[in-house]
Structures are given as structure tokens and as C-alpha cells.
């Protein structure tokens, strides 16, 4: 075949390729695409493929003896540049799909593709056009081959990149989908065919033909924007449906859980209204109190779960005395056991460090959940509470286990134990109060504290829950405090307290509670009235201030009070805004103290003792 014919074939193939890649680019770029790392690299691949083809045609057209050598050199070197660039981008592409398949994160690669493209484009242009020389050989006035450092460099870069491609595919061969091998195999086969043709004397440059075919195959095998878009839409739809179902489940669960204690409160209140026997009234009032406590536990549980799910639950590390924490837990459990025929064994490690650093409030919550469950789900027998430790340097691993001889958990349920709202053996547990939130919260808290929780249980025989949590040891001697003689008597009779709350029932509850201490109370239902009372010169020993009030909040009222000359009455935030961290917020605002609603009598007494007791 004559050189002229070969040249015509080459140009024709290149022009067909240009048309082909042009249509592909039009199809690809006019479609809505999902923004993935793969897509960003593919964008650049199509562009460099198209530019490379144009340079190739220009080079063929200019490659005749007698034409300006600078133009021939320039078009050929530009062609080399985009050849190498395409090969380089192809390698990046392979690395991206391999890293995705192997779940290795390549940070910010999708944002850097543009930068990568520009940097390497500049690099190749500099090397090929300005540094490395090239020389040409002509036959019958037609350029038939090129040689020189520029040509060698291009071959070297392409060979290295092809080897890297093959290596990456080989490493990730098990993870990458089979379809993704197709473009690379096509590429390697076509390159080999072209090399053979070249050595057989068919001097066709045509490196761009395999390149174009690979770009085309990639569009179908890996890059299917429509399919990807649909896939992502489906995933998003599924997630939205799941979230919606979870919300509905949550609401129906909660409605049921909240109605149970409410039913008791409502029912017993109606009975009390008609009852004359004071003993029966007191009994029923006690039942109302128990139901209210349950309701409060449910609300706190919901708050905890919602905070955990919103990633808002923080572990607040402070210094604490572990011995005190465990002793308190023992007392609380003994109170829960009450009259139940349960033996309660306690073994707390003797060498427990005096001080540890950690979130003891959450630690207490974790252990109390386990101990409470043990009491709830054990009718008779024994509950064993063990605290062991392992010390290493300044870290103390607390190994806490709670063992019971209760109803036990079926093996198939153990895995579901830490899922929220899961309760088992409902027919057996009909009379046991619970929401199925306790263990879900416990597990999340243990995870947040980087600990571990394990369960062993034999159905019908009993269960053992073991928690391991690391805490930092604080090395210091126990402070020997000169014990102040504590005054346990409340001497608050005749003191005057102003209660500020927009809710009349809340005012009534606070007023009644305070009246039991013979305290004189005055009630106002807004911040404005409170300020007026003070401005009118009324004197009080203490102000209990609700926060969430219409028009003027408790915090705003408090700020205004502080501006009144000579104002020095202690103000206590008394609010149902009781999520974790609120106490600290109110104290930061300047309130003297904080009591959450519903009012705990012990808390109220603590505050009264602090601010009203006669010295
Ligand atoms: P709750 O006790 O409020 O139902 P939890 O999340 O604390 O919720 O517990 C979930 C379920 O796990 C319980 O309903 C009970 O069926 C089972 N369970 C938990 N602790 C024990 C235990 N010590 N013995 C037997 N079953 C238990």
C-alpha cells in the first residue's frame, strides 16, 4: 500500500473519530449528570480525547515536505501532549474506580480534577513543545515517521502509565466490577494490534483510534449517567421512606408509652375527687406519683435518644470519685428492690482509684439502666453487682457486670437487645413498665465513651451484662475536708417567695409545695408583672422564674430585673426546659440556681436551704 493511501486512510479514520467523539461529547455534556469523582475525570477524558484528535488531523494535513517545519513540529507535539494527558487521566480514572471499589478515600480528588488537568497539561506542553526536540523522515514528500527525544518521552510516559493501569486493576481485581475491565482490555488489545501493524510496515499513527473506542466503551460500561442518577434517586427515595416509617413507628410507640402512665394519673385523680377515706386518697396519690415518675423517665429517654440520633449528646468529662458513684448506685438499687425477695450482692474492687476523669453522670446512667433491668426482670433469686478494674499507666479500665437470676433472654433476641423500642416476652412482661429505650441508650452511651458492652443470657435462668469503659486516673491525695456541721433543718418559715409562671397549674403546684414549708408566696403570670412588683418596692427573699413565657421570657425578665437599682434578690430558674446543658446555660445567664420541672422535692429543699435558711 502506498504512503499516500495510508495517509488518506489515517486522516479519514481520525475525522470519523472526531465526529464520533463530538456526538458522544454532545450527548454526555447536555445530559444532567450526577457529580461523582468518576464523572469529573471522565469530563476531562472526553475533552482531551477530542483535542488530541483535532491535533492529529492537523498534523496529518501539515505533514508534507516543504511545509513550515515549525507548524509540523507544533501540531505533532500538541498531539503528543494530549496523548499523554489522556493516558494520565485514564490512569487517574482507574485509580478512582479502584479506590471506590476498595473503599479507600482519596481526599478531594473530585474537586481537584480541574487543577490536575491544568497542571499536567502545562507540564506536558512545556516538556514537549519547549524542551524536547523532534525530527521527521519523509518519503515521496510525505512525512512517514518521527523520531527524537520528544517521541521517546511520549512512548515512555504512555508505557509507564499503561503498566500503572494494569497494576492498579490487578490489585483491585476482586473489588472492581467485571464491566469496568472492558475498556482497559480493549485498549491494551488495540495498542498491541497497532504496534504489530506498525512493525509490519503499515505506518499508521492512529493511537487515537483505541483512545476513542475506550472513551466510548467507558461511557456505556462505567459511565451511565442516567442509570447513576436513577440509582441515586432511588436510594434517596428509600431513605426518605424509611425515615418517614421510623417517625410513624416512633410516634405510635410513644403515644402508647405516654398514655399508659397518663391513664393511671387521670384515673386515680378522678377517683381521688370522689374518695372520702384519707388513707385510700393517700394510696392513690402515691400511685399517681409513681406514674408521673414513669412518665418523666419516658420523656427523658426520648430526649436522650433524640439527642443521640442528632449527634448532640456530648460526653462531659470531669473529675469524680468512683467509689461515691458506685455507692450511690447501690443505694438506688436497694431502694428499687424494696420488698422484692432478691438477694443483692455487691463486690466493688478495693483498689479503685480515688479520682477518675470521665462523664460520671452518663456512667451512672449506663449502670443504673442495667441494675434497674436486673431488678425489673428478676422475680426471685439474686442480683450481683461487680466492679473490677485493670490499671495501665494512667488509664483505669472499669469492668462492671450486673448478673441476675431473672427471666433471661432468648438467643435469637440477644442481637436485637440494643435496638430501640424492642421488648421481648411481652406476655410475660405485661406488668413490667418499660419503653424498650433503656438498652438502646445504654449501648449508644457506651459507644460514645469508647467502651464495650456484652450480654450473656440463658433463657429462663438469668443474664449477665458486662460493660468495660476506660477512664483516666487522676493522681492526687484525698482532700481531707474539715466537715462543716451540716444543718439539715429547714428554717424557712415566714420567708416570702415570688413565683413567676404563665401557666396557672404550674403556679398552683409551686405555691402548694412552698406552703408546706410555711413560706408566704405571691404569684404573677408574666415577666412584666414581676418587674412591676419589684419596681413598686415589694420585697421578697427569693424569686422562682419560669423561662418559656410569651412576650417576655424568663431570661429577658431576669436581665431587666438586674438593671433595677438595688436589686439583689436571688433568682432561680424554674423551668421545663430540662435537656442536658440547660442548667449550665441558665447559670451562665446569671441565675443563682436551677430547678427543673416537674419539681423534685429534694431539689426544692436544697435550693430553699441554700437561699432561705436562717443562718
Ligand atoms: P425496657 O426495660 O424499658 O423495656 P430496655 O431497652 O432496658 O427497655 O430493655 C429491652 C428489653 O430487653 C426488655 O423489654 C426486656 O425484654 C429485655 N431485657 C433487658 N434486660 C433484661 C434482663 N436483665 N433480663 C431479661 N430481659 C431483659
mmCIF file of N, CA and C in Angstrom, residues 1-60:
data_model
loop_
_atom_site.group_PDB
_atom_site.id
_atom_site.type_symbol
_atom_site.label_atom_id
_atom_site.label_comp_id
_atom_site.label_asym_id
_atom_site.label_seq_id
_atom_site.Cartn_x
_atom_site.Cartn_y
_atom_site.Cartn_z
ATOM 1 N N UNK A 1 0.844 -1.185 0.000
ATOM 2 C CA UNK A 1 0.000 0.000 0.000
ATOM 3 C C UNK A 1 0.887 1.246 0.000
ATOM 4 N N UNK A 2 0.525 2.217 -0.867
ATOM 5 C CA UNK A 2 1.397 3.392 -0.944
ATOM 6 C C UNK A 2 1.214 4.294 0.282
ATOM 7 N N UNK A 3 2.260 5.104 0.483
ATOM 8 C CA UNK A 3 2.229 6.015 1.642
ATOM 9 C C UNK A 3 1.029 6.952 1.552
ATOM 10 N N UNK A 4 0.771 7.416 0.354
ATOM 11 C CA UNK A 4 -0.342 8.346 0.152
ATOM 12 C C UNK A 4 -1.660 7.731 0.581
ATOM 13 N N UNK A 5 -1.883 6.440 0.169
ATOM 14 C CA UNK A 5 -3.144 5.768 0.538
ATOM 15 C C UNK A 5 -3.253 5.643 2.057
ATOM 16 N N UNK A 6 -2.104 5.230 2.687
ATOM 17 C CA UNK A 6 -2.112 5.082 4.155
ATOM 18 C C UNK A 6 -2.496 6.392 4.840
ATOM 19 N N UNK A 7 -1.939 7.480 4.298
ATOM 20 C CA UNK A 7 -2.200 8.800 4.887
ATOM 21 C C UNK A 7 -3.691 9.146 4.773
ATOM 22 N N UNK A 8 -4.257 8.843 3.597
ATOM 23 C CA UNK A 8 -5.686 9.145 3.393
ATOM 24 C C UNK A 8 -6.524 8.325 4.367
ATOM 25 N N UNK A 9 -6.160 7.025 4.534
ATOM 26 C CA UNK A 9 -6.913 6.163 5.482
ATOM 27 C C UNK A 9 -6.836 6.759 6.890
ATOM 28 N N UNK A 10 -5.589 7.138 7.288
ATOM 29 C CA UNK A 10 -5.395 7.687 8.639
ATOM 30 C C UNK A 10 -6.268 8.901 8.867
ATOM 31 N N UNK A 11 -6.201 9.849 7.876
ATOM 32 C CA UNK A 11 -6.980 11.090 8.053
ATOM 33 C C UNK A 11 -8.477 10.764 8.126
ATOM 34 N N UNK A 12 -8.933 9.851 7.249
ATOM 35 C CA UNK A 12 -10.364 9.508 7.246
ATOM 36 C C UNK A 12 -10.775 8.944 8.605
ATOM 37 N N UNK A 13 -9.958 7.990 9.114
ATOM 38 C CA UNK A 13 -10.306 7.378 10.413
ATOM 39 C C UNK A 13 -10.349 8.451 11.503
ATOM 40 N N UNK A 14 -9.333 9.350 11.493
ATOM 41 C CA UNK A 14 -9.292 10.394 12.524
ATOM 42 C C UNK A 14 -10.518 11.290 12.445
ATOM 43 N N UNK A 15 -10.918 11.647 11.190
ATOM 44 C CA UNK A 15 -12.084 12.532 11.056
ATOM 45 C C UNK A 15 -13.353 11.820 11.542
ATOM 46 N N UNK A 16 -13.459 10.514 11.199
ATOM 47 C CA UNK A 16 -14.635 9.752 11.698
ATOM 48 C C UNK A 16 -14.631 9.767 13.230
ATOM 49 N N UNK A 17 -13.402 9.563 13.792
ATOM 50 C CA UNK A 17 -13.290 9.568 15.263
ATOM 51 C C UNK A 17 -13.721 10.912 15.837
ATOM 52 N N UNK A 18 -13.314 12.016 15.156
ATOM 53 C CA UNK A 18 -13.682 13.348 15.662
ATOM 54 C C UNK A 18 -15.207 13.494 15.684
ATOM 55 N N UNK A 19 -15.845 13.058 14.596
ATOM 56 C CA UNK A 19 -17.304 13.183 14.532
ATOM 57 C C UNK A 19 -17.948 12.355 15.649
ATOM 58 N N UNK A 20 -17.393 11.180 15.794
ATOM 59 C CA UNK A 20 -17.903 10.248 16.785
ATOM 60 C C UNK A 20 -17.799 10.823 18.205
ATOM 61 N N UNK A 21 -16.598 11.310 18.516
ATOM 62 C CA UNK A 21 -16.381 11.834 19.883
ATOM 63 C C UNK A 21 -17.189 13.126 20.088
ATOM 64 N N UNK A 22 -17.384 13.860 18.959
ATOM 65 C CA UNK A 22 -18.193 15.085 19.041
ATOM 66 C C UNK A 22 -19.615 14.757 19.448
ATOM 67 N N UNK A 23 -20.198 13.704 18.803
ATOM 68 C CA UNK A 23 -21.585 13.315 19.143
ATOM 69 C C UNK A 23 -21.644 12.828 20.598
ATOM 70 N N UNK A 24 -20.630 12.009 20.951
ATOM 71 C CA UNK A 24 -20.586 11.477 22.324
ATOM 72 C C UNK A 24 -20.520 12.623 23.346
ATOM 73 N N UNK A 25 -19.649 13.619 23.031
ATOM 74 C CA UNK A 25 -19.498 14.751 23.955
ATOM 75 C C UNK A 25 -20.808 15.518 24.073
ATOM 76 N N UNK A 26 -21.483 15.689 22.914
ATOM 77 C CA UNK A 26 -22.748 16.419 22.937
ATOM 78 C C UNK A 26 -23.765 15.698 23.824
ATOM 79 N N UNK A 27 -23.847 14.375 23.576
ATOM 80 C CA UNK A 27 -24.785 13.566 24.371
ATOM 81 C C UNK A 27 -24.457 13.668 25.864
ATOM 82 N N UNK A 28 -23.180 13.521 26.145
ATOM 83 C CA UNK A 28 -22.741 13.459 27.546
ATOM 84 C C UNK A 28 -22.907 14.797 28.271
ATOM 85 N N UNK A 29 -22.416 15.861 27.619
ATOM 86 C CA UNK A 29 -22.417 17.146 28.332
ATOM 87 C C UNK A 29 -23.794 17.815 28.399
ATOM 88 N N UNK A 30 -24.701 17.419 27.472
ATOM 89 C CA UNK A 30 -26.021 18.058 27.541
ATOM 90 C C UNK A 30 -26.939 17.350 28.532
ATOM 91 N N UNK A 31 -26.534 16.149 28.964
ATOM 92 C CA UNK A 31 -27.363 15.415 29.921
ATOM 93 C C UNK A 31 -27.093 15.889 31.335
ATOM 94 N N UNK A 32 -28.162 15.822 32.179
ATOM 95 C CA UNK A 32 -27.936 16.134 33.590
ATOM 96 C C UNK A 32 -27.114 15.020 34.201
ATOM 97 N N UNK A 33 -26.033 15.394 34.884
ATOM 98 C CA UNK A 33 -25.166 14.350 35.420
ATOM 99 C C UNK A 33 -25.079 14.427 36.930
ATOM 100 N N UNK A 34 -24.770 13.278 37.532
ATOM 101 C CA UNK A 34 -24.508 13.306 38.961
ATOM 102 C C UNK A 34 -23.039 13.676 39.134
ATOM 103 N N UNK A 35 -22.748 14.407 40.187
ATOM 104 C CA UNK A 35 -21.361 14.826 40.362
ATOM 105 C C UNK A 35 -20.592 13.827 41.202
ATOM 106 N N UNK A 36 -19.910 12.923 40.488
ATOM 107 C CA UNK A 36 -19.076 11.965 41.207
ATOM 108 C C UNK A 36 -17.644 12.204 40.758
ATOM 109 N N UNK A 37 -16.724 11.567 41.503
ATOM 110 C CA UNK A 37 -15.311 11.698 41.134
ATOM 111 C C UNK A 37 -15.106 11.132 39.733
ATOM 112 N N UNK A 38 -15.759 9.968 39.473
ATOM 113 C CA UNK A 38 -15.616 9.323 38.163
ATOM 114 C C UNK A 38 -16.023 10.276 37.047
ATOM 115 N N UNK A 39 -17.171 10.928 37.245
ATOM 116 C CA UNK A 39 -17.670 11.837 36.205
ATOM 117 C C UNK A 39 -16.713 12.984 35.932
ATOM 118 N N UNK A 40 -16.149 13.541 37.004
ATOM 119 C CA UNK A 40 -15.241 14.679 36.817
ATOM 120 C C UNK A 40 -14.053 14.265 35.957
ATOM 121 N N UNK A 41 -13.502 13.066 36.234
ATOM 122 C CA UNK A 41 -12.349 12.618 35.455
ATOM 123 C C UNK A 41 -12.792 12.312 34.020
ATOM 124 N N UNK A 42 -13.981 11.724 33.895
ATOM 125 C CA UNK A 42 -14.472 11.387 32.555
ATOM 126 C C UNK A 42 -14.682 12.644 31.703
ATOM 127 N N UNK A 43 -15.173 13.728 32.314
ATOM 128 C CA UNK A 43 -15.313 15.016 31.600
ATOM 129 C C UNK A 43 -13.978 15.364 30.933
ATOM 130 N N UNK A 44 -12.918 15.323 31.765
ATOM 131 C CA UNK A 44 -11.588 15.706 31.283
ATOM 132 C C UNK A 44 -11.091 14.739 30.207
ATOM 133 N N UNK A 45 -11.448 13.452 30.364
ATOM 134 C CA UNK A 45 -11.031 12.445 29.367
ATOM 135 C C UNK A 45 -11.635 12.749 27.993
ATOM 136 N N UNK A 46 -12.917 13.080 27.949
ATOM 137 C CA UNK A 46 -13.574 13.368 26.663
ATOM 138 C C UNK A 46 -12.922 14.594 26.018
ATOM 139 N N UNK A 47 -12.673 15.626 26.836
ATOM 140 C CA UNK A 47 -12.090 16.865 26.282
ATOM 141 C C UNK A 47 -10.706 16.578 25.690
ATOM 142 N N UNK A 48 -9.854 15.872 26.471
ATOM 143 C CA UNK A 48 -8.502 15.647 25.968
ATOM 144 C C UNK A 48 -8.517 14.725 24.746
ATOM 145 N N UNK A 49 -9.488 13.779 24.717
ATOM 146 C CA UNK A 49 -9.626 12.891 23.551
ATOM 147 C C UNK A 49 -9.952 13.719 22.287
ATOM 148 N N UNK A 50 -10.889 14.643 22.427
ATOM 149 C CA UNK A 50 -11.310 15.451 21.277
ATOM 150 C C UNK A 50 -10.160 16.345 20.797
ATOM 151 N N UNK A 51 -9.480 17.010 21.735
ATOM 152 C CA UNK A 51 -8.376 17.909 21.358
ATOM 153 C C UNK A 51 -7.273 17.108 20.671
ATOM 154 N N UNK A 52 -6.990 15.907 21.217
ATOM 155 C CA UNK A 52 -5.950 15.051 20.668
ATOM 156 C C UNK A 52 -6.254 14.692 19.201
ATOM 157 N N UNK A 53 -7.536 14.374 18.947
ATOM 158 C CA UNK A 53 -7.939 14.018 17.573
ATOM 159 C C UNK A 53 -7.760 15.197 16.616
ATOM 160 N N UNK A 54 -8.157 16.375 17.068
ATOM 161 C CA UNK A 54 -8.023 17.564 16.212
ATOM 162 C C UNK A 54 -6.541 17.799 15.889
ATOM 163 N N UNK A 55 -5.678 17.678 16.909
ATOM 164 C CA UNK A 55 -4.237 17.874 16.693
ATOM 165 C C UNK A 55 -3.704 16.840 15.694
ATOM 166 N N UNK A 56 -4.225 15.607 15.822
ATOM 167 C CA UNK A 56 -3.759 14.541 14.939
ATOM 168 C C UNK A 56 -4.084 14.875 13.467
ATOM 169 N N UNK A 57 -5.324 15.323 13.222
ATOM 170 C CA UNK A 57 -5.721 15.654 11.850
ATOM 171 C C UNK A 57 -4.867 16.815 11.329
ATOM 172 N N UNK A 58 -4.684 17.834 12.191
ATOM 173 C CA UNK A 58 -3.874 18.988 11.775
ATOM 174 C C UNK A 58 -2.455 18.552 11.416
ATOM 175 N N UNK A 59 -1.949 17.606 12.217
ATOM 176 C CA UNK A 59 -0.596 17.108 11.978
ATOM 177 C C UNK A 59 -0.519 16.371 10.627
ATOM 178 N N UNK A 60 -1.528 15.497 10.367
ATOM 179 C CA UNK A 60 -1.552 14.788 9.082
ATOM 180 C C UNK A 60 -1.589 15.777 7.918
#
